[in-house]
Tab-separated table of C-alpha atoms in Angstrom:
chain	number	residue	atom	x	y	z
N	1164	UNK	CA	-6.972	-19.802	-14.663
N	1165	UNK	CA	-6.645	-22.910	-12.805
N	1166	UNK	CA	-6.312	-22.421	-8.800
N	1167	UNK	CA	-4.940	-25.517	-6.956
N	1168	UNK	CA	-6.014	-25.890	-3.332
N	1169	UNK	CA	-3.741	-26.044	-0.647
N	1170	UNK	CA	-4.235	-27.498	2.659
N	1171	UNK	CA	-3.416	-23.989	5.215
N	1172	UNK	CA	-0.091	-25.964	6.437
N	1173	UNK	CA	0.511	-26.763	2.566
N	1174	UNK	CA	0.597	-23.045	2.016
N	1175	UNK	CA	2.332	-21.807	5.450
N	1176	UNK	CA	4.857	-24.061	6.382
N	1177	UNK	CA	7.223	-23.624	2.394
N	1178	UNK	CA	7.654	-19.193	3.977
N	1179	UNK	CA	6.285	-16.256	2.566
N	1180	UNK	CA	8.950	-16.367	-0.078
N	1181	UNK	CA	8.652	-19.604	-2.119
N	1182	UNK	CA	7.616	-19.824	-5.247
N	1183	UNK	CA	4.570	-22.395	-4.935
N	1184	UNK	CA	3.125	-19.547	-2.933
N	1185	UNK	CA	4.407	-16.103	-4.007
N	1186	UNK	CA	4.176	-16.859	-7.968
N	1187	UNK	CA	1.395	-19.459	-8.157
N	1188	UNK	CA	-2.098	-19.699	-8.399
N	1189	UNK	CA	-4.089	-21.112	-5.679
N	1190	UNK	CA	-6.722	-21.859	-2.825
N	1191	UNK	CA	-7.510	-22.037	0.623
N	1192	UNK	CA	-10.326	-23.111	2.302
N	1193	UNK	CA	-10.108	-21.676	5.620
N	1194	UNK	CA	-14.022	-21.720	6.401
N	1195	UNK	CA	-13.177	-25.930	6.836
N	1196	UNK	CA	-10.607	-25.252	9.535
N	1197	UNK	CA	-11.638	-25.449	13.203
N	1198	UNK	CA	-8.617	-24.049	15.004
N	1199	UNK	CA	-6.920	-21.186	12.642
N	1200	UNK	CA	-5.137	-19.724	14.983
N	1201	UNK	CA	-3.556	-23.183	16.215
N	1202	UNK	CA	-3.068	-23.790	12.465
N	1203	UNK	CA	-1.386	-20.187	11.762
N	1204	UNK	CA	0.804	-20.449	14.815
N	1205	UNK	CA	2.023	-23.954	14.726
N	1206	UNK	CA	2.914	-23.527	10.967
N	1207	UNK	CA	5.051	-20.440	10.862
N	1208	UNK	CA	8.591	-19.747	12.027
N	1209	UNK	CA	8.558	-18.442	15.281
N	1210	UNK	CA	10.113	-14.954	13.232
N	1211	UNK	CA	8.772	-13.435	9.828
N	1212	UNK	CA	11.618	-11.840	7.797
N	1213	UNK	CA	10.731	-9.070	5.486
N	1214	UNK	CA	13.059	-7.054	3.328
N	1215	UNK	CA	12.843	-3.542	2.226
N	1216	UNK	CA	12.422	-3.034	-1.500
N	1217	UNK	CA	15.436	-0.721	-2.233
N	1218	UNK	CA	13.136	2.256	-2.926
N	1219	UNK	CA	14.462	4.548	-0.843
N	1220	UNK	CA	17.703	2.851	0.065
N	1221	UNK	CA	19.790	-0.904	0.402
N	1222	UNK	CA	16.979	-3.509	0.643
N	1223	UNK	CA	17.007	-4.708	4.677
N	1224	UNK	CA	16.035	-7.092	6.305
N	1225	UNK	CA	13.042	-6.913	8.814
N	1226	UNK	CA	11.932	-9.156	11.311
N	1227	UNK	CA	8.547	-9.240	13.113
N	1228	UNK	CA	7.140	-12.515	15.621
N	1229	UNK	CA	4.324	-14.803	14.485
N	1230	UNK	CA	2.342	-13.812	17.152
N	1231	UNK	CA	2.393	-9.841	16.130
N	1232	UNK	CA	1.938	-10.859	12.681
N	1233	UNK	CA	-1.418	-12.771	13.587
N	1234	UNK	CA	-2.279	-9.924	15.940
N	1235	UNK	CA	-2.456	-7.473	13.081
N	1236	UNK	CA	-4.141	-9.890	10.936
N	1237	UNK	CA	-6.773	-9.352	13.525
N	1238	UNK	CA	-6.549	-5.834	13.382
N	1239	UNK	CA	-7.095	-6.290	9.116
N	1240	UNK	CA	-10.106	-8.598	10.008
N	1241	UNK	CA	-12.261	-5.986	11.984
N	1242	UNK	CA	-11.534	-3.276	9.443
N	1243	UNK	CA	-13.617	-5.115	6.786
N	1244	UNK	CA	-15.953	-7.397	9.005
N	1245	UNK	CA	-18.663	-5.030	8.974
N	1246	UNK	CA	-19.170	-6.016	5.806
N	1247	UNK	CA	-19.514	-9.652	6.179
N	1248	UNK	CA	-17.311	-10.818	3.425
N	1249	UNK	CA	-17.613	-14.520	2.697
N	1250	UNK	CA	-14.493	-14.962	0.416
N	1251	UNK	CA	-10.817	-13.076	-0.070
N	1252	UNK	CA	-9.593	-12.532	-3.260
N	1253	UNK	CA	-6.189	-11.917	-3.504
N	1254	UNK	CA	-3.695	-10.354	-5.705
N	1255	UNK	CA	-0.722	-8.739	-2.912
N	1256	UNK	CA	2.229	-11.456	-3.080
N	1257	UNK	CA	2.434	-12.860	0.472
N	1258	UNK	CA	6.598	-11.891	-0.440
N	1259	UNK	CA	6.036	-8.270	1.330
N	1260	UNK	CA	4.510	-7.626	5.118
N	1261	UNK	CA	1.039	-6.279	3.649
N	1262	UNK	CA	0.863	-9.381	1.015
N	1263	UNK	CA	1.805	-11.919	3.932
N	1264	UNK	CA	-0.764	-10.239	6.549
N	1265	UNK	CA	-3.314	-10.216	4.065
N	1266	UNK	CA	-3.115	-12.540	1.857
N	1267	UNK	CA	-2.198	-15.646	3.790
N	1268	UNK	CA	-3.107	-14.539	7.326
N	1269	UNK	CA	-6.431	-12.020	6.880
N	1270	UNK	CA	-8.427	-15.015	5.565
N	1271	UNK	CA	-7.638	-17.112	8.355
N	1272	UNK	CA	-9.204	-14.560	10.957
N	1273	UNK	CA	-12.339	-14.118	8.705
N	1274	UNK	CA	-12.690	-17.858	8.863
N	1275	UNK	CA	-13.301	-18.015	4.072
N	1276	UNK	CA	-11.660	-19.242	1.393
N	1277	UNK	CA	-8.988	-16.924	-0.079
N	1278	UNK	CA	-7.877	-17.137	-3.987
N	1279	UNK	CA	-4.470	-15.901	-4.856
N	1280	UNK	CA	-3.115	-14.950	-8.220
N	1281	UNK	CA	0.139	-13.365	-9.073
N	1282	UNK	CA	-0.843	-12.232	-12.442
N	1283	UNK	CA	-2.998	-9.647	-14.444
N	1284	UNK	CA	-4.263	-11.877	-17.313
N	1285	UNK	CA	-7.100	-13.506	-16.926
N	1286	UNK	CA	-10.350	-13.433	-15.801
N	1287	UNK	CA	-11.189	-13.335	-11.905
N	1288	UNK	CA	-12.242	-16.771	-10.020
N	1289	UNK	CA	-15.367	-17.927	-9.236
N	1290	UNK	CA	-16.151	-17.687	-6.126
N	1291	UNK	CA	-19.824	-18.940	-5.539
N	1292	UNK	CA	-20.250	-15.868	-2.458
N	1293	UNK	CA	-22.223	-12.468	-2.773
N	1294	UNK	CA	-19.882	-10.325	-0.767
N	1295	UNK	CA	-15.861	-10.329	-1.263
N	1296	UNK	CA	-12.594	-8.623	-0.037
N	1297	UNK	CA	-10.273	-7.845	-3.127
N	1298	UNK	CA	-6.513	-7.497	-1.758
N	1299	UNK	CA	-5.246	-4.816	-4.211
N	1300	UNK	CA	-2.322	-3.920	-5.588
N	1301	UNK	CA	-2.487	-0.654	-7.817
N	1302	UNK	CA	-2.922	-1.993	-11.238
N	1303	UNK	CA	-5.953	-3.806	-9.612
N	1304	UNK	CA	-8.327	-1.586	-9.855
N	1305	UNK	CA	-7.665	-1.406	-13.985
N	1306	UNK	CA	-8.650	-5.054	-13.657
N	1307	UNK	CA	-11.936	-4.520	-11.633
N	1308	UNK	CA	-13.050	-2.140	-14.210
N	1309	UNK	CA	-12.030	-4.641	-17.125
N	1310	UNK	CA	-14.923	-7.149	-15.435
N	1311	UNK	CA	-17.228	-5.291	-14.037
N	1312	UNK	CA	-19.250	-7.703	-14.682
N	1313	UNK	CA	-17.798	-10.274	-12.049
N	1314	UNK	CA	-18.225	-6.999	-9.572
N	1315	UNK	CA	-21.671	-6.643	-10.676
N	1316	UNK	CA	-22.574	-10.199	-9.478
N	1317	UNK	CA	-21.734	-9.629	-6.231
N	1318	UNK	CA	-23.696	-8.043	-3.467
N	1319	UNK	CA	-20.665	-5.829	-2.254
N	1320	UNK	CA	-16.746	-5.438	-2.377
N	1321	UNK	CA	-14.492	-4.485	-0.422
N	1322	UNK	CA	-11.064	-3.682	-1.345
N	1323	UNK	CA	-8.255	-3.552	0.754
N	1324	UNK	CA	-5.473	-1.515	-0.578
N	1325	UNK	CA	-1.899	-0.533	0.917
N	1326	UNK	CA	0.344	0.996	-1.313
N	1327	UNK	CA	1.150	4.007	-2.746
N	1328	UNK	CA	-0.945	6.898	-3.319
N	1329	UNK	CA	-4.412	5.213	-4.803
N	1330	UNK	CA	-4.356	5.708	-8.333
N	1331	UNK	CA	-7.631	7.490	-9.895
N	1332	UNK	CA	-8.902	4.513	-11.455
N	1333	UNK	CA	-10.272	3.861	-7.652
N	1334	UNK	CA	-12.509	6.564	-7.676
N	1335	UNK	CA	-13.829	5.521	-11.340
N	1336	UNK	CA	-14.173	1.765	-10.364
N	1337	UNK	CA	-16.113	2.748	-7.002
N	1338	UNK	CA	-18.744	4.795	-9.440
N	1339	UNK	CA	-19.075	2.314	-11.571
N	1340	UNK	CA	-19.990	-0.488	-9.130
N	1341	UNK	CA	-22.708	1.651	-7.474
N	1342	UNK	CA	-23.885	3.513	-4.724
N	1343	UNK	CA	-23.458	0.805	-1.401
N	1344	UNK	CA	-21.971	-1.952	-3.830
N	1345	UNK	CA	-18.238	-1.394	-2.903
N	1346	UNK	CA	-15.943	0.186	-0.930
N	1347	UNK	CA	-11.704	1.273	-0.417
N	1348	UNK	CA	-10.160	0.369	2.675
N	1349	UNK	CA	-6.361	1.902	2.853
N	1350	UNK	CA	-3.746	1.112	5.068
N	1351	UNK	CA	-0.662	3.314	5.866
N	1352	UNK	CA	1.959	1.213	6.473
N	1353	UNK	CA	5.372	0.001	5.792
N	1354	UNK	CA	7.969	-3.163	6.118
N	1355	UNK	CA	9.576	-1.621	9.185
N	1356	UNK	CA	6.611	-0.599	11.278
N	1357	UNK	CA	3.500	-2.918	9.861
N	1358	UNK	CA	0.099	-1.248	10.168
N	1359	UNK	CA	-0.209	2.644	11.005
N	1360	UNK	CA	-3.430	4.057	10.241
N	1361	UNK	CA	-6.400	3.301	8.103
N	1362	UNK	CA	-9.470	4.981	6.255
N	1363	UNK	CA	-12.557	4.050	4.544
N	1364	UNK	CA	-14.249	5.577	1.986
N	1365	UNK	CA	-17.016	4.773	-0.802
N	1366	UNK	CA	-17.269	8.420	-2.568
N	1367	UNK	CA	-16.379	11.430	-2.391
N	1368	UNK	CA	-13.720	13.089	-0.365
N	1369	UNK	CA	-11.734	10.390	1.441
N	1370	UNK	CA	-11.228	10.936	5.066
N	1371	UNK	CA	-8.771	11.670	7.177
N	1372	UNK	CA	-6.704	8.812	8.012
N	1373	UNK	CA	-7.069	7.098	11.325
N	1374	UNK	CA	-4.297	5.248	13.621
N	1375	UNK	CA	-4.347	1.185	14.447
N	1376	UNK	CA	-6.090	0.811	17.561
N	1377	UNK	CA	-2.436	0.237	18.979
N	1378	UNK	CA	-0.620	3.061	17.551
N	1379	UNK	CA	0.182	6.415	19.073
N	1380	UNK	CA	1.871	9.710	18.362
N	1381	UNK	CA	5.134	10.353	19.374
N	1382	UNK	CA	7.960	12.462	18.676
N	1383	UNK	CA	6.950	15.906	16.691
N	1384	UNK	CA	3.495	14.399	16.026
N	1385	UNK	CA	2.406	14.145	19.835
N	1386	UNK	CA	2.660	15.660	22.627
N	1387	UNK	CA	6.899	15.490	22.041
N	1388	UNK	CA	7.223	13.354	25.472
N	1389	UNK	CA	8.930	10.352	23.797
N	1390	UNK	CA	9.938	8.955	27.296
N	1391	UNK	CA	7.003	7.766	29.048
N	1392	UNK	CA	4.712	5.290	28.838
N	1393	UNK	CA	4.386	1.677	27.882
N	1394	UNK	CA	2.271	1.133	24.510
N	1395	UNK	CA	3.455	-2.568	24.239
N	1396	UNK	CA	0.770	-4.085	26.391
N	1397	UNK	CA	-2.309	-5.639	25.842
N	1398	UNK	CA	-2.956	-8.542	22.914
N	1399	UNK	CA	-3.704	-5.754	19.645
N	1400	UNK	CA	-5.268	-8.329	17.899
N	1401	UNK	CA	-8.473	-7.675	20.450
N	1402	UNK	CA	-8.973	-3.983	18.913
N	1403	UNK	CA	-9.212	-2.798	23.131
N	1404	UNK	CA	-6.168	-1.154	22.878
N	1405	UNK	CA	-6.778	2.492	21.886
N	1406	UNK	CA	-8.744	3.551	25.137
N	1407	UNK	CA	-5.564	5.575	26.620
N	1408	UNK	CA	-4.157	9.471	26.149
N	1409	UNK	CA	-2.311	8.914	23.458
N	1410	UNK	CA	-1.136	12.640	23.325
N	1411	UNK	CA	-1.420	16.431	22.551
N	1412	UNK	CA	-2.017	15.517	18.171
N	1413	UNK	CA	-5.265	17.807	18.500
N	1414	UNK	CA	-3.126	20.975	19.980
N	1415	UNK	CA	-0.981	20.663	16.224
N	1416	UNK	CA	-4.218	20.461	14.303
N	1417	UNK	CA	-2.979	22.626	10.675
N	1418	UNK	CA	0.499	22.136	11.662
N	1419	UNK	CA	2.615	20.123	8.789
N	1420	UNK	CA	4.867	17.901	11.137
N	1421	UNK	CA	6.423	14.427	10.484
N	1422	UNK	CA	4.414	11.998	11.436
N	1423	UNK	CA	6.314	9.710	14.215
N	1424	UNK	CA	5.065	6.340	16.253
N	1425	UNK	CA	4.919	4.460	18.654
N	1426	UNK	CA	3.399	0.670	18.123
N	1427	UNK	CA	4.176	-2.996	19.657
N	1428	UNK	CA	4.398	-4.409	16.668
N	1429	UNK	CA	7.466	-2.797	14.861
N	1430	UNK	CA	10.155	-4.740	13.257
N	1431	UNK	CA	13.797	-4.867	14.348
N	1432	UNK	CA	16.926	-5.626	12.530
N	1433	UNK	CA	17.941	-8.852	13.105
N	1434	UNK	CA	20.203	-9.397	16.252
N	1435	UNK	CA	18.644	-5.928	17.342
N	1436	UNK	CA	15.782	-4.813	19.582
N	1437	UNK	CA	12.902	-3.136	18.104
N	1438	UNK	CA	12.899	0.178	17.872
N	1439	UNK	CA	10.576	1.969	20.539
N	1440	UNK	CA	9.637	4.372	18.406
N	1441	UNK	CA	9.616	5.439	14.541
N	1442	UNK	CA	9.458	8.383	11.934
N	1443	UNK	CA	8.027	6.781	9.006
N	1444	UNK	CA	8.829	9.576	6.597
N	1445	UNK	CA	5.585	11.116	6.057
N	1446	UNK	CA	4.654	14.530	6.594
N	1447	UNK	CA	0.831	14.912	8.223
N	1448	UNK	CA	-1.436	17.309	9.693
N	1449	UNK	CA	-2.543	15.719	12.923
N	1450	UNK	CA	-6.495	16.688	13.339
N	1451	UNK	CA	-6.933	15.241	16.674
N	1452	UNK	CA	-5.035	12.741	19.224
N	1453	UNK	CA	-5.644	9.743	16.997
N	1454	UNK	CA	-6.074	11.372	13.299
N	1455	UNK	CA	-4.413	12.785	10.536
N	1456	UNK	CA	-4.410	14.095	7.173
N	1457	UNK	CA	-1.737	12.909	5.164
N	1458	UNK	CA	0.571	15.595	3.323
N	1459	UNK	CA	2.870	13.327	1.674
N	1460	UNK	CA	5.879	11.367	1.779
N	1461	UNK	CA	8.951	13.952	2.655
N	1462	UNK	CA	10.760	12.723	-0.106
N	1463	UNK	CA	8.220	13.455	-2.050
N	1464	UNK	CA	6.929	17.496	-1.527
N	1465	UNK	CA	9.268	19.309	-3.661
N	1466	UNK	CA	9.112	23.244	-3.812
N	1467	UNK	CA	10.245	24.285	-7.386
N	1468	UNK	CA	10.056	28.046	-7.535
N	1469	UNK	CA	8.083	28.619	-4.157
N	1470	UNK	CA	4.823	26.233	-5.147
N	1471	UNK	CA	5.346	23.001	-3.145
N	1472	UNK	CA	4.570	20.084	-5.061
N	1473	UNK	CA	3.275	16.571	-4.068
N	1474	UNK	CA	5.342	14.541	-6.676
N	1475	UNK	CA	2.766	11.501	-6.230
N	1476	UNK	CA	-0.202	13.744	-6.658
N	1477	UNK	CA	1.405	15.142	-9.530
N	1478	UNK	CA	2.200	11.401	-11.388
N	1479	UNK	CA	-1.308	10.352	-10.860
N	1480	UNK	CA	-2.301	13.784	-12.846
N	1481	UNK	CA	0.065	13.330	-15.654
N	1482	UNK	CA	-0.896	9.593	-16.550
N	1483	UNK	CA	-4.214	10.401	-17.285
N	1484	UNK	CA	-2.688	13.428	-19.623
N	1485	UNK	CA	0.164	11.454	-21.512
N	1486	UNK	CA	-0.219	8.158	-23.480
N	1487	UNK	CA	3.108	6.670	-22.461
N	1488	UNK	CA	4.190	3.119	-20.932
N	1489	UNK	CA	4.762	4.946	-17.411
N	1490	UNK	CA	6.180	7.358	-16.390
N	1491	UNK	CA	8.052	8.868	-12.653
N	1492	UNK	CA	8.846	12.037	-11.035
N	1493	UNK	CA	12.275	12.155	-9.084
N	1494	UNK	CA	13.127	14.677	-6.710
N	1495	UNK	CA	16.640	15.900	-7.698
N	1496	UNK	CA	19.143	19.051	-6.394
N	1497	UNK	CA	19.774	22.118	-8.306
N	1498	UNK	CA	22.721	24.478	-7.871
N	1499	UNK	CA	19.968	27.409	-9.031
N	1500	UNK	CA	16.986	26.601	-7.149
N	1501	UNK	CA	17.511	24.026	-4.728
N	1502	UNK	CA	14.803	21.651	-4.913
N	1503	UNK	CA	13.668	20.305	-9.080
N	1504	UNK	CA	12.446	17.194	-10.215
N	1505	UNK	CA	13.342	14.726	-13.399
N	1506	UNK	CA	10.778	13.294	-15.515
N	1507	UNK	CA	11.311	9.667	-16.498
N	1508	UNK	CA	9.227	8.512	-19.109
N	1509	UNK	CA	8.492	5.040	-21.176
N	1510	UNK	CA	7.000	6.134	-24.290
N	1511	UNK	CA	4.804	3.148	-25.275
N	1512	UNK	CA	5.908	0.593	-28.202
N	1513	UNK	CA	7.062	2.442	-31.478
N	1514	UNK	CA	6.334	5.857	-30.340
N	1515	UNK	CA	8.194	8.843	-29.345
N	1516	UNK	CA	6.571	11.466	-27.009
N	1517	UNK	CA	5.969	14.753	-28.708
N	1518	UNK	CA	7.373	18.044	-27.791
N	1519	UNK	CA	3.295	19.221	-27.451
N	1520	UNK	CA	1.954	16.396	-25.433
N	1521	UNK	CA	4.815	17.377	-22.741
N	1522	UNK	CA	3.886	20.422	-22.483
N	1523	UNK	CA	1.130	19.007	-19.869
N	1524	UNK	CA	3.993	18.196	-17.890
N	1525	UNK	CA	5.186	21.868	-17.599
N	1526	UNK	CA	1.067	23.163	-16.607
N	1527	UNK	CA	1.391	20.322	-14.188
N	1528	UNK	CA	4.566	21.261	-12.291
N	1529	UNK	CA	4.335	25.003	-13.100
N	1530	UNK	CA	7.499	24.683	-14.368
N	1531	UNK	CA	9.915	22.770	-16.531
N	1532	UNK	CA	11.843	19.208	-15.296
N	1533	UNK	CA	14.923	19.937	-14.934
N	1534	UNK	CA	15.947	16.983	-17.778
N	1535	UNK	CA	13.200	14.405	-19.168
N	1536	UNK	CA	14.475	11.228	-19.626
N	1537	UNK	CA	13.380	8.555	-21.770
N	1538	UNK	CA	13.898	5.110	-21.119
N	1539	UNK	CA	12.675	1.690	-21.873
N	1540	UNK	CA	11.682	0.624	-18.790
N	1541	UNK	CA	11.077	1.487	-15.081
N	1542	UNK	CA	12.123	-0.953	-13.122
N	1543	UNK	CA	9.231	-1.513	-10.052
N	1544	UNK	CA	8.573	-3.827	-6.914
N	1545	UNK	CA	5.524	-6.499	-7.346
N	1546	UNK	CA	3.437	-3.690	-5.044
N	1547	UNK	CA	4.568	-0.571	-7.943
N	1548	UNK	CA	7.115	0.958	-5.878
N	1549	UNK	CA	9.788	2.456	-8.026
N	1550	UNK	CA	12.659	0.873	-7.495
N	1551	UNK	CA	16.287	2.359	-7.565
N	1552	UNK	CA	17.045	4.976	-10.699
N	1553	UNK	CA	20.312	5.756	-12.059
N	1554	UNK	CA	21.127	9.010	-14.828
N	1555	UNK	CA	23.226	7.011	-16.601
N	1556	UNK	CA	20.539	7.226	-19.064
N	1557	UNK	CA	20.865	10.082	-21.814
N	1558	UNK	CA	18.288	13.189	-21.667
N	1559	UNK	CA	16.294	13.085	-24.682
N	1560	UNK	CA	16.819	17.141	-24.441
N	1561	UNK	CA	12.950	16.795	-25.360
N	1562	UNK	CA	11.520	20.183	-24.566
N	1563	UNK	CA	8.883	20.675	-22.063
């Protein structure tokens, strides 16, 4: 694949949005710029605009400064510094808040060259370094296993993933490359709030999850006071700005509660203020005053028949169980029970799913879906976020 350099004002100053930099091939050399913040700064608008990918919802739109977007670049930057990477490979369309902070703006603060490619074919740039960060989206790690051989020439990766739930082709590609060869940075985040926690893990168990360095508790999560305090000072992009009580999390610690913040940096509607304060819609365990385990999205536990059931949990299991195309899980009402789920499924070309391959989906749930669905496609956002579904589309009355 061909990459075509860019000068960094070639590839800032078109917006997030446009094609020669969303859907293109290209490269930056930002180790041959002297003053990257000066660059980053003078080239953008003075306001990002972000929307919403219709998931959950009508798509928004978001707005976040210049300056907090380069601030949280920062933030990116010291997460994988201590592993000296000399280049950024990227594959998160600068389109969406985590593609934009990492792809255009993470490379800047690490002072290398970035690559950026839209697409899954082909084979993975040449670089000429020994240690790399890989910007993932969650088909990525499929990739990294198909050339293991380009991961193998390296001294270490690092890749930096925000998404959904990591898909368990992460755990396989981190055995394969090696004890101390790689490693899985996540970030918890979303268009409206930016950055919310991180963890990093090479094996194993992965950790609990950790909050930005300029991120408290608030609300249900903390200590419930939601009316003091001022967390908007201080520059975030130094990484001094977790030092403070940020609240009572440890006194909840095995306590499911919705997991609500407090940041500087969150986004605000346009002609609004920002919000001082958000619930982002997950549902956590705090452990202490500044971590967490994460439960799951709220939208996404489901109790059918008194077993609550993480619905992304539950996807990841039944891909590696069903040959099919893809497949999703949707929460749904039920006049008996309350709480079901639907099973949409995209058999792959020529094929019809089988009555007894289904039946995985049944030992999976510990129950039936209420109606399996079978459709041709599943329409999803460049990151894999499902987008809006409609039942317009028959039940194949399959059983399961």
């Amino acid at each position: 694949m061909e990459y075509r350099k860019l000068t960094p004002a070639g590839l800032l100053s078109p917006g997030t949005g446009a094609p020669e930099v969303a859907e293109a091939a290209w490269q930056v050399c930002w180790n041959e710029v002297a003053d990257a913040a000066g660059t980053v700064l003078g080239a953008l608008p003075d306001a990002l605009e972000f929307h919403t990918s219709g998931s959950t919802g009508p798509s928004r739109c978001w707005r976040r400064t210049r300056e907090d977007a380069w601030r949280e670049a920062g933030m990116l930057a010291e997460f994988v510094r201590r592993d000296a990477p000399e280049a950024v490979v990227s594959f998160a369309p600068p389109v969406h808040v985590y593609g934009a902070l990492a792809t255009l703006l993470l490379p800047a603060r690490l002072g290398v060259p970035v690559w950026y490619r839209p697409g899954y074919i082909g084979g993975l740039p040449e670089t000429g370094v020994r240690r790399a960060v890989v910007v993932a989206t969650p088909w990525i790690f499929s990739l990294l296993l198909r050339h293991m051989d380009w991961v193998r020439s390296l001294d270490h990766v690092t890749v930096l993933y925000s998404s959904a739930m990591l898909p368990s082709d992460a755990a396989v590609f981190l055995r394969e490359a090696g004890p101390g060869r790689a490693a899985v940075v996540e970030l918890l985040g979303s268009t409206e709030t930016g950055g919310v926690a991180v963890r990093r893990w090479s094996g194993g168990e992965p950790p609990a999850w950790t909050l930005f360095p300029d991120v408290e508790f608030a609300g249900e999560t903390g200590s419930g006071d939601t009316g003091s305090g001022d967390t908007g000072s201080g520059d975030t992009g130094s990484g001094d700005t977790g030092s403070g009580d940020t609240g009572s999390g440890g006194d909840a610690a095995g306590t499911a509660v919705p997991l609500v913040i407090r940041s500087p940096r969150l986004a605000h509607l346009p002609g609004e203020p920002a919000p001082r304060e958000w619930s982002t819609g997950d549902l956590v365990e705090p452990v202490d005053a500044r971590t967490f385990r994460l439960l799951g999205r709220t939208g996404r536990l489901v109790k059918i028949n008194g077993q609550r059931i993480n619905l992304d949990e539950a996807e990841h299991t039944l891909r590696a169980r069903l040959d099919c195309a893809d497949l999703a899980l949707v929460p749904v009402n039920d006049p008996m029970i309350g709480e079901h789920v639907d099973l949409y499924l995209v058999p792959r070309a020529g094929e019809r799913p089988a009555g007894a391959e289904l039946a995985a989906v049944r030992a999976v749930l510990g129950a039936r879906p209420r109606k399996t669905h079978v459709v041709p496609a599943l329409s999803r956002s460049a990151m894999g976020k499902l987008q809006h579904l409609t039942t317009s589309h028959s039940p194949t009355g399959i059983p399961t």
